[in-house]
C-alpha atoms as an extended CHARMM CRD file, in Angstrom:
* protein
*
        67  EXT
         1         1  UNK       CA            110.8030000000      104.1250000000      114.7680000000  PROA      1               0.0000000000
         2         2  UNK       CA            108.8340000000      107.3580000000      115.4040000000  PROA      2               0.0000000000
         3         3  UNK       CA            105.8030000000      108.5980000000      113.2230000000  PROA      3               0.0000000000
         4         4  UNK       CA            108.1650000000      111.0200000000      111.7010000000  PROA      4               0.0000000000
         5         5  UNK       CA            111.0810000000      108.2610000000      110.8140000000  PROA      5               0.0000000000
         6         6  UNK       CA            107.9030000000      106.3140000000      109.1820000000  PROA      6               0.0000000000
         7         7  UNK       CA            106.7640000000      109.1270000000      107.2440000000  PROA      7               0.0000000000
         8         8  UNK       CA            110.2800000000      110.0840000000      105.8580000000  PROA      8               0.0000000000
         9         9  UNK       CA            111.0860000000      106.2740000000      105.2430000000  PROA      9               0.0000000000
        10        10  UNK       CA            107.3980000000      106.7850000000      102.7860000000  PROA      10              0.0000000000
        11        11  UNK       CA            108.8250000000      110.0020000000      101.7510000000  PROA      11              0.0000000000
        12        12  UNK       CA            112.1370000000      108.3170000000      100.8830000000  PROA      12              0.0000000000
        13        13  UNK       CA            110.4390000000      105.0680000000       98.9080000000  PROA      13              0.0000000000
        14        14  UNK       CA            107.9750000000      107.0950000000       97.3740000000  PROA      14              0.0000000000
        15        15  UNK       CA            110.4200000000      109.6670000000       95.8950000000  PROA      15              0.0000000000
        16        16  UNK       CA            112.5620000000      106.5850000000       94.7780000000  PROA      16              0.0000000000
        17        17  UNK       CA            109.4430000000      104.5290000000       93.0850000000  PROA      17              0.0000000000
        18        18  UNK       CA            109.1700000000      107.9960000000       91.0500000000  PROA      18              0.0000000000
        19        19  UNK       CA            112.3190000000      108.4710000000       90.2720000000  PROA      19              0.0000000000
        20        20  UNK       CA            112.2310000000      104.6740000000       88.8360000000  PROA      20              0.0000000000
        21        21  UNK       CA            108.8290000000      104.8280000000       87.1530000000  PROA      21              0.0000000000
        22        22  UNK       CA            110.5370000000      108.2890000000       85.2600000000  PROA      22              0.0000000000
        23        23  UNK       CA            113.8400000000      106.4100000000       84.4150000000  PROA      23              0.0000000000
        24        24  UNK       CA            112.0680000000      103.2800000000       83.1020000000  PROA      24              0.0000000000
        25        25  UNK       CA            109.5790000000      106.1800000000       80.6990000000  PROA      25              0.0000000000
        26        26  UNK       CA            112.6500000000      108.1330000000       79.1330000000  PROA      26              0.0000000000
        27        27  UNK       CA            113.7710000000      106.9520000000       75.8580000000  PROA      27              0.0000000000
        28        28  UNK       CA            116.9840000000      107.0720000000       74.4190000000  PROA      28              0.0000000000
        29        29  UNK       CA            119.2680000000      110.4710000000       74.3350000000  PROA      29              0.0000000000
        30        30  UNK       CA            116.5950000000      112.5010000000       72.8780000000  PROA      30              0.0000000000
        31        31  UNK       CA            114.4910000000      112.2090000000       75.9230000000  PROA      31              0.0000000000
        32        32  UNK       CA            111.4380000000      110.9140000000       74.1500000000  PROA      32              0.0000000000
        33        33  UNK       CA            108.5700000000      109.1780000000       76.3060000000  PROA      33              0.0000000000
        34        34  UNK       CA            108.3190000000      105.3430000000       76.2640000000  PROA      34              0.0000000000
        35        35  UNK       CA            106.0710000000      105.0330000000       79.8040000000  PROA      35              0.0000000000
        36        36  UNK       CA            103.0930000000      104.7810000000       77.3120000000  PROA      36              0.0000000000
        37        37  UNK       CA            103.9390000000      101.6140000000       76.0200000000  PROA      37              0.0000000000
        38        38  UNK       CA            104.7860000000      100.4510000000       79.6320000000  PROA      38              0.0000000000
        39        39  UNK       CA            101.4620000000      101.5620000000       80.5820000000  PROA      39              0.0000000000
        40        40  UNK       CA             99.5160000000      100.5770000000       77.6860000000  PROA      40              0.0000000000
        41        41  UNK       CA            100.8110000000       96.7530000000       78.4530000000  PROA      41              0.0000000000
        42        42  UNK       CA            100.0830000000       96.8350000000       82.1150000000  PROA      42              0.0000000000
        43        43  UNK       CA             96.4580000000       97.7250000000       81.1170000000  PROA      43              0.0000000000
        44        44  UNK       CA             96.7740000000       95.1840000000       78.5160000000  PROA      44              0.0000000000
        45        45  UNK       CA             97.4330000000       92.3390000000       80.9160000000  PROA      45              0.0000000000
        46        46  UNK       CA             94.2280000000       92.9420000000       83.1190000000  PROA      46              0.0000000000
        47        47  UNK       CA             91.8900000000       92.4640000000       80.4730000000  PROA      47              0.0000000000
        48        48  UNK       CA             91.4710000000       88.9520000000       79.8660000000  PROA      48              0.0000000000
        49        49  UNK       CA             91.3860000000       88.5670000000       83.7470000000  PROA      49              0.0000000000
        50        50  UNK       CA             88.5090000000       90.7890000000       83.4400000000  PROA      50              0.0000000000
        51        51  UNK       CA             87.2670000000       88.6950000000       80.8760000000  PROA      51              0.0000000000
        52        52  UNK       CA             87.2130000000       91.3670000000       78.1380000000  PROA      52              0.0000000000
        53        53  UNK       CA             89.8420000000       89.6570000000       75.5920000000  PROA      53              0.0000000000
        54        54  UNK       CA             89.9600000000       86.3050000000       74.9130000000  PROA      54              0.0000000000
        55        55  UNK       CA             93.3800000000       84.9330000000       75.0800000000  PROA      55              0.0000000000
        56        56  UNK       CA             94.0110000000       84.9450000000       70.9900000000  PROA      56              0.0000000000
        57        57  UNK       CA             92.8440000000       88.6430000000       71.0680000000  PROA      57              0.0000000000
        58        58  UNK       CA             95.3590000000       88.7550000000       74.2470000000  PROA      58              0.0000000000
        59        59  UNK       CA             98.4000000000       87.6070000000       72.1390000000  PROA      59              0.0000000000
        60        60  UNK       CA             97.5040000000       89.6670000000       69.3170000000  PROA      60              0.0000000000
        61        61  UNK       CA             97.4850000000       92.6080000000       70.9630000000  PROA      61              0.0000000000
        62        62  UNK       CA            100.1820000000       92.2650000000       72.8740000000  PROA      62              0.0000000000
        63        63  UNK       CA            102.4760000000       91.5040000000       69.8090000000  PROA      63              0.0000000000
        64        64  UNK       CA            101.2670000000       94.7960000000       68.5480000000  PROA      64              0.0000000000
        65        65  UNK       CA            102.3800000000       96.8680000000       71.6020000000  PROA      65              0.0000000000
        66        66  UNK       CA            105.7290000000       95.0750000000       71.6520000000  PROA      66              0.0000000000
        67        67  UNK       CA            107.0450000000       95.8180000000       67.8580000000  PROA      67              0.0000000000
């Protein structure tokens, strides 16, 4: 493959990662947002990695986000 071929394949995934990270955000038929709560979790999960939650605070938490 050529530089350009590798930069349009990146072009190509790229434009497809968005187009999945904006498809997994949109609610139901009224368009509303739900990437928050997607977001919100994946920040979530590197805390008690980090050390900053302990794992009951972890679980608590997490049921919170998920109701």
């Amino acid at each position: 493959m050529g530089k350009r071929d590798v930069q349009e394949e990146k072009n190509r995934e790229e434009a497809f990662k968005a187009y999945v990270r904006e498809a997994a955000g949109t609610g139901g038929q009224d368009g509303t947002r739900r990437g928050s709560r997607v977001d919100d979790l994946s920040k979530l999960c590197d805390l008690p990695d980090k050390g900053a939650l302990t794992e009951e605070e972890y679980q608590r938490a997490k049921s919170r986000l998920l109701v």
